[in-house]
Short mmCIF file of C-alpha atoms in Angstrom, two decimals:
data_model
loop_
_atom_site.label_atom_id
_atom_site.label_comp_id
_atom_site.label_asym_id
_atom_site.label_seq_id
_atom_site.Cartn_x
_atom_site.Cartn_y
_atom_site.Cartn_z
CA MET A 201 -12.85 50.06 97.94
CA GLY A 202 -11.14 46.72 97.69
CA LYS A 203 -9.71 43.54 99.04
CA LYS A 204 -7.52 43.37 102.16
CA ASP A 205 -4.38 42.27 100.34
CA ALA A 206 -4.50 45.41 98.20
CA GLY A 207 -2.71 47.49 100.82
CA GLN A 208 -4.45 47.12 104.18
CA PHE A 209 -2.78 45.90 107.38
CA LYS A 210 -3.68 45.44 111.09
CA THR A 211 -1.92 46.87 114.08
CA SER A 212 -3.27 46.15 117.57
CA GLY A 213 -6.46 44.82 116.04
CA VAL A 214 -7.08 48.03 114.02
CA LEU A 215 -7.43 47.92 110.16
CA TYR A 216 -5.66 50.79 108.39
CA ASN A 217 -6.21 51.81 104.70
CA ILE A 218 -2.92 53.33 103.62
CA LEU A 219 -3.16 52.86 99.80
CA VAL A 220 -4.91 55.15 97.35
CA LEU A 221 -6.23 53.20 94.32
CA VAL A 222 -7.32 55.22 91.25
CA TRP A 223 -7.97 54.86 87.54
CA ARG A 224 -5.18 56.34 85.43
CA CYS A 225 -5.68 57.07 81.71
CA ILE A 226 -2.77 56.12 79.46
CA SER A 227 -2.47 57.01 75.79
CA LEU A 228 -0.97 54.51 73.35
CA THR A 229 -0.19 55.31 69.73
CA TRP A 230 0.31 52.62 67.10
CA GLY A 231 2.05 52.97 63.77
CA LEU A 232 3.35 56.54 63.72
CA VAL A 233 7.02 55.62 63.96
CA TRP A 234 7.04 53.80 60.64
CA PHE A 235 3.74 54.68 58.96
CA PRO A 236 1.92 57.83 57.79
CA ALA A 237 -1.21 57.03 59.80
CA GLY A 238 -1.80 55.48 63.18
CA ILE A 239 -4.32 55.03 65.98
CA SER A 240 -4.14 56.85 69.29
CA THR A 241 -5.95 54.94 72.05
CA SER A 242 -6.58 56.04 75.63
CA TYR A 243 -7.50 53.44 78.27
CA ALA A 244 -7.68 53.23 82.08
CA LEU A 245 -5.52 51.15 84.43
CA CYS A 246 -6.02 50.64 88.15
CA VAL A 247 -2.84 51.86 89.95
CA ARG A 248 -1.61 52.45 93.49
CA TYR A 249 -0.31 55.73 94.83
CA ASP A 250 3.22 54.70 93.76
CA GLY A 251 2.17 54.02 90.14
CA GLN A 252 2.18 50.24 90.44
CA GLU A 253 -0.53 48.58 88.35
CA VAL A 254 -2.89 46.36 90.31
CA ASP A 255 -5.86 44.21 89.40
CA ASP A 256 -8.85 46.14 88.01
CA SER A 257 -11.11 44.68 90.71
CA TYR A 258 -9.49 46.96 93.33
CA CYS A 259 -10.87 50.08 91.65
CA ASP A 260 -14.49 51.15 91.35
CA SER A 261 -15.72 49.82 88.00
CA MET A 262 -18.53 52.41 87.94
CA THR A 263 -16.04 55.25 87.65
CA ARG A 264 -13.79 53.63 85.00
CA PRO A 265 -13.42 55.91 81.91
CA GLU A 266 -14.39 54.50 78.53
CA PRO A 267 -11.51 53.78 76.10
CA MET A 268 -11.19 56.22 73.20
CA HIS A 269 -9.75 55.58 69.71
CA GLU A 270 -8.59 58.30 67.35
CA PHE A 271 -6.83 58.21 64.03
CA CYS A 272 -3.71 60.32 63.85
CA THR A 273 -1.18 61.14 61.18
CA GLY A 274 2.56 61.08 61.20
CA PRO A 275 5.29 61.65 58.64
CA ALA A 276 4.06 60.65 55.16
CA LEU A 277 5.82 57.73 53.53
CA PRO A 278 6.70 57.90 49.83
CA CYS A 279 4.39 56.16 47.40
CA ARG A 280 5.53 53.52 44.95
CA TRP A 281 4.46 52.09 41.61
CA GLU A 282 3.37 48.45 41.54
CA THR A 283 3.05 46.49 38.28
CA SER A 284 1.38 43.20 37.38
CA GLN A 285 2.92 40.52 35.19
CA TRP A 286 3.05 41.15 31.45
CA SER A 287 0.19 39.56 29.53
CA GLU A 288 0.70 37.16 26.66
CA CYS A 289 1.43 38.76 23.30
CA SER A 290 -1.77 39.91 21.63
CA ARG A 291 -0.77 38.14 18.43
CA THR A 292 0.66 34.71 17.83
CA CYS A 293 2.62 35.91 14.79
CA GLY A 294 4.06 39.18 13.64
CA GLU A 295 4.09 42.30 15.79
CA GLY A 296 1.70 42.51 18.73
CA HIS A 297 1.43 44.10 22.15
CA GLN A 298 1.71 43.05 25.78
CA PHE A 299 -0.13 44.78 28.59
CA ARG A 300 0.11 45.06 32.36
CA SER A 301 -1.58 47.12 35.05
CA VAL A 302 0.37 49.90 36.74
CA ARG A 303 -0.94 51.34 40.02
CA CYS A 304 0.27 53.70 42.69
CA TRP A 305 0.42 52.13 46.17
CA ARG A 306 1.12 53.34 49.70
CA MET A 307 1.38 51.51 53.02
CA MET A 308 -1.31 52.91 55.28
CA ALA A 309 -0.68 50.82 58.42
CA PRO A 310 1.30 47.72 59.40
CA GLY A 311 0.28 44.96 57.04
CA PHE A 312 -2.17 47.20 55.20
CA ASP A 313 -1.26 48.52 51.72
CA SER A 314 -3.74 50.39 49.59
CA SER A 315 -3.82 51.66 46.02
CA VAL A 316 -4.06 55.45 45.83
CA TYR A 317 -4.50 58.02 43.08
CA ASP A 318 -1.72 58.06 40.47
CA ASP A 319 -1.33 61.80 41.11
CA LEU A 320 0.40 61.01 44.42
CA CYS A 321 3.15 59.06 42.67
CA ARG A 322 3.43 61.72 39.97
CA ALA A 323 3.70 64.43 42.64
CA ALA A 324 6.62 62.48 44.09
CA GLU A 325 8.19 62.64 40.60
CA LEU A 326 8.26 58.87 40.29
CA PRO A 327 8.49 57.80 36.63
CA LYS A 328 5.51 55.61 35.81
CA PRO A 329 6.44 52.21 34.39
CA MET A 330 5.00 51.53 30.94
CA GLY A 331 1.82 49.51 30.77
CA ARG A 332 2.16 48.44 27.15
CA LYS A 333 5.05 47.24 25.03
CA VAL A 334 5.60 45.81 21.58
CA CYS A 335 6.20 42.07 21.26
CA GLN A 336 7.55 40.39 18.17
CA ASN A 337 6.75 36.82 17.19
CA ARG A 338 7.67 34.82 14.14
CA ALA A 339 6.60 36.33 10.82
CA CYS A 340 2.98 35.75 9.90
CA GLY A 341 2.45 33.30 7.08
CA PRO A 342 -0.39 33.45 4.57
CA GLN A 343 -3.80 33.76 6.18
CA TRP A 344 -7.42 34.02 5.09
CA GLU A 345 -9.10 37.42 5.04
CA VAL A 346 -12.88 37.89 4.84
CA SER A 347 -15.23 40.76 4.07
CA ALA A 348 -18.47 41.52 5.90
CA TRP A 349 -21.57 39.44 5.12
CA SER A 350 -23.94 40.85 2.52
CA GLU A 351 -27.35 42.20 3.48
CA CYS A 352 -30.28 39.87 4.05
CA SER A 353 -32.04 38.90 0.82
CA ALA A 354 -34.79 36.68 2.22
CA ARG A 355 -38.37 37.83 2.31
CA CYS A 356 -40.28 37.48 5.54
CA GLY A 357 -41.03 33.93 6.53
CA GLY A 358 -38.65 32.49 3.94
CA ARG A 359 -35.01 31.49 3.68
CA GLY A 360 -32.22 33.46 2.10
CA VAL A 361 -28.50 33.43 1.43
CA GLN A 362 -25.73 35.74 2.60
CA ILE A 363 -22.38 35.89 0.86
CA ARG A 364 -19.00 37.40 1.59
CA GLU A 365 -15.65 37.57 -0.13
CA VAL A 366 -12.80 35.38 1.07
CA ARG A 367 -9.26 36.05 -0.03
CA CYS A 368 -5.73 34.95 0.88
CA SER A 369 -3.29 37.56 2.17
CA MET A 370 -0.70 36.11 -0.23
CA GLU A 371 -0.98 33.89 -3.28
CA ALA A 372 -4.20 31.87 -3.06
CA TRP A 373 -2.41 28.51 -3.23
CA LEU A 374 -0.35 29.39 -0.13
CA CYS A 375 -3.37 29.47 2.21
CA ASN A 376 -4.61 26.30 3.87
CA ASP A 377 -7.70 25.06 1.99
CA SER A 378 -8.85 23.01 4.98
CA ALA A 379 -9.17 26.23 7.01
CA HIS A 380 -10.99 28.13 4.25
CA PRO A 381 -13.73 30.29 5.88
CA GLU A 382 -17.25 29.84 4.54
CA ALA A 383 -18.21 32.29 1.81
CA GLU A 384 -21.95 31.57 1.76
CA ARG A 385 -24.52 30.74 4.40
CA GLU A 386 -28.25 30.21 4.60
CA TYR A 387 -30.43 31.90 7.16
CA GLU A 388 -34.06 32.34 8.10
CA GLY A 389 -35.77 35.43 6.81
CA PRO A 390 -37.26 38.01 9.17
CA PRO A 391 -40.69 37.44 10.71
CA CYS A 392 -43.64 38.68 8.71
CA ASP A 393 -44.31 41.67 10.91
CA ARG A 394 -43.10 44.24 8.37
CA ARG A 395 -45.44 46.68 6.69
CA TRP A 396 -45.38 49.82 4.57
CA ASN A 397 -45.96 53.06 6.42
CA VAL A 398 -47.05 56.21 4.57
CA SER A 399 -47.13 59.86 5.58
CA ASP A 400 -49.73 62.49 4.67
CA TRP A 401 -49.60 63.94 1.18
CA GLY A 402 -47.43 67.01 0.77
CA ILE A 403 -45.14 68.88 -1.60
CA ARG A 404 -41.45 68.04 -1.75
CA ALA A 405 -39.42 70.65 0.15
CA GLY A 406 -36.17 70.17 -1.73
CA LYS A 407 -34.50 67.77 0.72
CA PRO A 408 -34.89 63.99 0.40
CA GLY A 409 -37.49 62.71 2.82
CA LEU A 410 -38.75 66.22 3.72
CA TYR A 411 -42.29 67.15 2.67
CA LEU A 412 -44.42 70.23 3.29
CA PRO A 413 -48.14 69.72 4.11
CA LEU A 414 -50.26 69.90 0.98
CA CYS A 415 -52.84 72.31 2.43
CA PHE A 416 -54.99 72.00 -0.73
CA GLN A 417 -52.15 73.31 -2.92
CA CYS A 418 -50.41 71.60 -5.82
CA SER A 419 -46.90 72.00 -7.16
CA GLY A 420 -48.16 72.87 -10.68
CA PRO A 421 -50.95 72.68 -13.26
CA CYS A 422 -52.48 69.50 -14.64
CA GLY A 423 -49.86 67.30 -16.19
CA GLU A 424 -47.08 68.91 -14.19
CA GLY A 425 -48.42 69.16 -10.65
CA ARG A 426 -47.31 66.55 -8.17
CA MET A 427 -48.08 65.72 -4.57
CA THR A 428 -45.69 63.46 -2.70
CA ARG A 429 -45.56 61.40 0.46
CA SER A 430 -43.00 59.36 2.36
CA VAL A 431 -43.26 55.57 2.13
CA VAL A 432 -41.05 53.54 4.44
CA CYS A 433 -40.86 49.95 5.63
CA LYS A 434 -41.28 49.48 9.40
CA ASN A 435 -41.20 46.49 11.70
CA SER A 436 -43.59 45.74 14.55
CA SER A 437 -41.60 47.93 16.96
CA GLY A 438 -41.95 50.94 14.64
CA SER A 439 -38.30 51.04 13.52
CA VAL A 440 -37.57 51.97 9.90
CA ILE A 441 -35.82 49.11 8.09
CA SER A 442 -34.65 48.37 4.55
CA ASP A 443 -37.35 48.42 1.84
CA ALA A 444 -36.19 44.93 0.85
CA GLN A 445 -37.71 43.61 4.09
CA CYS A 446 -41.22 44.55 2.92
CA ASP A 447 -43.06 43.18 -0.11
CA LEU A 448 -41.91 45.45 -2.94
CA ASP A 449 -44.88 44.40 -5.12
CA LEU A 450 -47.22 45.94 -2.54
CA LYS A 451 -45.29 49.19 -2.04
CA PRO A 452 -47.71 52.18 -2.24
CA LEU A 453 -47.04 54.89 -4.80
CA VAL A 454 -45.00 57.82 -3.57
CA VAL A 455 -46.06 60.41 -6.19
CA TYR A 456 -49.61 61.27 -7.33
CA PRO A 457 -50.71 63.76 -9.99
CA CYS A 458 -52.65 66.91 -9.03
CA GLY A 459 -53.69 70.26 -10.53
CA GLU A 460 -57.35 69.94 -11.52
CA GLN A 461 -60.40 67.92 -10.52
CA ASN A 462 -60.29 66.24 -13.91
CA CYS A 463 -56.81 65.75 -15.33
CA PRO A 464 -56.28 63.54 -18.40
CA ALA A 465 -53.98 60.54 -18.20
CA HIS A 466 -50.26 61.26 -18.39
CA TRP A 467 -47.00 59.69 -17.25
CA VAL A 468 -46.15 60.16 -13.57
CA GLU A 469 -42.65 59.24 -12.43
CA GLN A 470 -42.12 57.88 -8.95
CA GLU A 471 -38.97 58.42 -6.90
CA TRP A 472 -35.67 56.84 -7.89
CA GLU A 473 -34.87 53.58 -6.12
CA GLN A 474 -31.42 53.08 -4.62
CA CYS A 475 -28.58 52.17 -6.94
CA ASN A 476 -28.39 48.42 -7.37
CA ALA A 477 -24.64 48.52 -6.70
CA THR A 478 -23.23 49.33 -3.29
CA CYS A 479 -20.00 50.48 -4.92
CA GLY A 480 -18.77 51.29 -8.41
CA ARG A 481 -21.14 51.55 -11.39
CA GLY A 482 -24.71 50.33 -11.29
CA VAL A 483 -28.25 51.07 -12.39
CA LYS A 484 -31.07 52.83 -10.60
CA THR A 485 -34.71 52.62 -11.62
CA TRP A 486 -37.98 54.35 -10.97
CA GLN A 487 -41.51 53.31 -11.53
CA VAL A 488 -43.43 55.23 -14.21
CA VAL A 489 -47.24 54.91 -14.14
CA CYS A 490 -49.93 56.12 -16.47
CA SER A 491 -52.44 57.98 -14.31
CA GLY A 492 -54.88 60.88 -14.11
CA LEU A 493 -57.68 62.39 -12.02
CA GLU A 494 -61.43 61.94 -12.41
CA ASN A 495 -63.50 64.17 -10.13
CA GLY A 496 -60.40 64.60 -7.96
CA VAL A 497 -59.89 60.83 -7.59
CA PHE A 498 -56.60 59.24 -8.66
CA LYS A 499 -56.89 56.72 -11.47
CA GLU A 500 -54.12 54.41 -12.69
CA LEU A 501 -54.91 53.72 -16.36
CA PRO A 502 -53.74 51.17 -18.96
CA GLU A 503 -50.54 52.34 -20.62
CA LEU A 504 -51.38 51.08 -24.11
CA HIS A 505 -54.51 53.15 -24.43
CA ALA A 506 -54.45 56.18 -22.17
CA CYS A 507 -50.79 57.17 -22.53
CA SER A 508 -49.93 55.59 -25.88
CA THR A 509 -49.62 58.97 -27.60
CA GLN A 510 -47.12 60.26 -25.07
CA ARG A 511 -43.45 59.37 -24.94
CA LYS A 512 -42.76 57.23 -21.88
CA PRO A 513 -39.88 58.50 -19.72
CA LEU A 514 -36.85 56.28 -19.24
CA VAL A 515 -37.30 53.92 -16.32
CA SER A 516 -33.60 53.44 -15.55
CA SER A 517 -30.40 55.43 -15.32
CA ALA A 518 -26.73 54.74 -14.70
CA CYS A 519 -25.46 55.42 -11.20
CA PHE A 520 -22.08 55.39 -9.49
CA GLU A 521 -21.45 54.84 -5.83
CA ARG A 522 -18.12 55.19 -4.02
CA PRO A 523 -15.16 53.21 -5.41
CA CYS A 524 -15.42 49.49 -4.81
CA SER A 525 -13.34 49.19 -1.67
CA LYS A 526 -14.13 46.65 1.02
CA TRP A 527 -12.97 45.98 4.53
CA PHE A 528 -11.35 42.60 5.11
CA THR A 529 -10.45 41.08 8.47
CA THR A 530 -8.26 38.20 9.57
CA SER A 531 -9.25 35.71 12.25
CA TRP A 532 -9.05 36.77 15.88
CA SER A 533 -5.86 36.25 17.85
CA GLN A 534 -5.77 34.35 21.11
CA CYS A 535 -6.93 36.23 24.20
CA SER A 536 -4.10 38.26 25.74
CA LYS A 537 -4.83 36.74 29.16
CA THR A 538 -5.42 33.13 30.14
CA CYS A 539 -7.86 34.22 32.84
CA GLY A 540 -9.78 37.37 33.63
CA SER A 541 -10.46 40.20 31.17
CA GLY A 542 -8.08 40.39 28.23
CA VAL A 543 -7.95 41.63 24.66
CA LYS A 544 -7.94 39.85 21.32
CA VAL A 545 -7.09 41.55 18.06
CA CYS A 546 -7.37 41.05 14.32
CA GLU A 547 -5.99 42.81 11.28
CA VAL A 548 -8.33 45.11 9.35
CA LYS A 549 -7.40 46.04 5.78
CA CYS A 550 -9.09 48.07 3.07
CA TYR A 551 -8.85 46.54 -0.42
CA GLN A 552 -9.75 48.19 -3.69
CA GLY A 553 -9.78 45.29 -6.08
CA GLU A 554 -6.56 43.36 -5.52
CA GLU A 555 -4.67 46.32 -4.08
CA LEU A 556 -4.74 47.95 -0.68
CA GLY A 557 -6.94 51.05 -0.81
CA HIS A 558 -7.97 54.03 1.29
CA SER A 559 -11.56 54.70 0.18
CA CYS A 560 -13.42 52.27 2.46
CA ASP A 561 -16.30 53.69 4.46
CA MET A 562 -14.85 54.42 7.91
CA ALA A 563 -18.33 54.12 9.44
CA LEU A 564 -18.34 50.46 8.40
CA LYS A 565 -14.81 49.64 9.57
CA PRO A 566 -14.83 46.45 11.68
CA GLU A 567 -13.44 46.49 15.18
CA ALA A 568 -9.79 45.49 15.41
CA ARG A 569 -9.84 44.94 19.20
CA GLN A 570 -12.32 43.07 21.32
CA ALA A 571 -12.56 42.23 25.00
CA CYS A 572 -12.24 38.55 25.86
CA GLU A 573 -12.24 36.28 28.89
CA VAL A 574 -11.18 32.64 28.59
CA GLN A 575 -12.10 31.86 32.19
CA ALA A 576 -12.50 33.67 35.49
CA CYS A 577 -9.30 34.04 37.51
CA PRO A 578 -9.22 32.17 40.85
CA THR A 579 -10.07 34.55 43.65
CA GLU A 580 -7.90 34.88 46.73
CA ALA A 581 -8.94 36.66 49.89
CA PRO A 582 -6.89 39.83 50.55
CA ALA A 583 -4.11 39.36 53.10
CA LEU A 584 -5.81 41.60 55.65
CA ALA A 585 -9.15 39.82 55.40
CA ALA A 586 -7.48 36.41 55.43
CA SER A 587 -5.58 37.12 58.66
CA MET A 588 -8.73 38.42 60.30
CA PHE A 589 -11.36 35.97 59.30
CA SER A 590 -10.04 32.89 57.45
CA SER A 591 -9.76 29.76 59.55
CA SER A 592 -7.93 28.06 56.69
CA LEU A 593 -4.95 30.40 57.04
CA ASP A 594 -4.15 29.85 60.69
CA GLU A 595 -0.44 29.97 60.00
CA GLU A 596 -0.81 33.62 58.97
CA CYS A 597 -2.92 34.52 62.00
CA GLN A 598 -0.17 35.38 64.49
CA ASP A 599 0.43 38.07 67.07
CA LYS A 600 2.96 40.67 66.00
CA ALA A 601 6.02 40.82 68.24
CA THR A 602 5.74 44.60 68.52
CA ALA A 603 2.15 44.49 69.75
CA ASN A 604 1.18 44.40 73.45
CA CYS A 605 -1.59 41.87 72.88
CA ALA A 606 -2.18 41.27 76.60
CA LEU A 607 -3.05 44.93 76.90
CA VAL A 608 -5.21 44.81 73.78
CA LEU A 609 -7.26 41.98 75.29
CA LYS A 610 -7.45 43.73 78.63
CA VAL A 611 -8.87 46.96 77.27
CA LYS A 612 -11.08 45.08 74.76
CA LEU A 613 -9.67 46.49 71.54
CA CYS A 614 -10.21 43.38 69.39
CA THR A 615 -13.32 44.97 67.92
CA HIS A 616 -11.08 47.41 66.06
CA TRP A 617 -9.68 46.12 62.76
CA TYR A 618 -6.14 47.37 63.40
CA TYR A 619 -5.74 45.63 66.77
CA ARG A 620 -7.57 42.57 65.47
CA LYS A 621 -4.90 42.37 62.77
CA ALA A 622 -1.92 43.05 65.02
CA CYS A 623 -3.12 40.56 67.67
CA CYS A 624 -4.88 38.10 65.37
CA LEU A 625 -4.14 34.94 67.34
CA SER A 626 -4.99 36.45 70.73
CA CYS A 627 -8.20 38.04 69.50
CA LYS A 628 -9.22 34.84 67.74
CA SER A 629 -8.57 32.74 70.86
CA LYS A 630 -10.50 35.21 72.98
CA ALA A 631 -13.46 35.06 70.62
CA GLN A 632 -13.54 31.30 70.79
#
């Protein structure tokens, strides 16, 4: 069983074994006195009959029990709210907002804090600190406000111009002319991959853009009967786009006459085009063609001869869109954070003429908030990871005074994160 100095002696030349050496399992619990969770570890020591610990080599290593680790819980500690620093004010003038993160935290083990669900702090009836507050800077002076850019006017393959309105929030002379935003810009037209796309002929079903299959029927007799189809402008991916992006001179007719195999020439009105004004009063037009049928085939005929005896319908009509109100925006504020994800804001106002209005299209309202990031924040290793693994933070890698690190090394517990943290220096030296 062991060496002679473990408890053997000679009398009259006879060797007597008077000590019993056995493995004794001892349980050690870490953390439960101060923390809601701990680790219960059982390990074996070689002891004499009187309980005195002796060197492990005196006991049979083949019969030594394996150490066991179990998590255990103790009295729960109260949670707490933790807040970050307030961000910079979201605006450099006037009233803005400051933001900060608010999280619920709990200490899980010595040197190990973790964020937990906010419900735990609420259950403890802890009032949650506010994460947003109003900040007031100096009054805003006059500033430029701009509307959205107009639609593209360029044909495919060409160049066009976009315009927007620029106004001063106060008297025009008060705004800085050197900072005047551009009101007009040139741009390249879309690629020439647009084309007109037509549907099968049908009869209008009463709703715009909805047509019933013709099925060899007509909506009325000769001179009154009409068959209709949908004509839209599509790009190469098959998406429907504005008619202005296709060549309007090549747009196929939407309405054909029908009723008889042979129908004399008469005026056939096409569909109304969109109002030429996006707001207020404008004019809408439709194409009126002189046409008829010969042996069931459509024929577009000269107006002066074939339809000269008939009164030509009006080709235009007054139209009125919503009141002329436009969205205007100021320039963006500085980012609310100097690093990491922040927020920048701008003012959005609805103007009807020179006065503030309320009839702007809400679907077209510009965004007043936008995410921003000036630069990435410098990353720092978490305290737990730094004490375990970072060689650059040796001054933080120390053995805790409350830890029995000699025992931790003896029973080979450095592989467990908790003991590796508590006995950082010893475990690190052992590994080297």
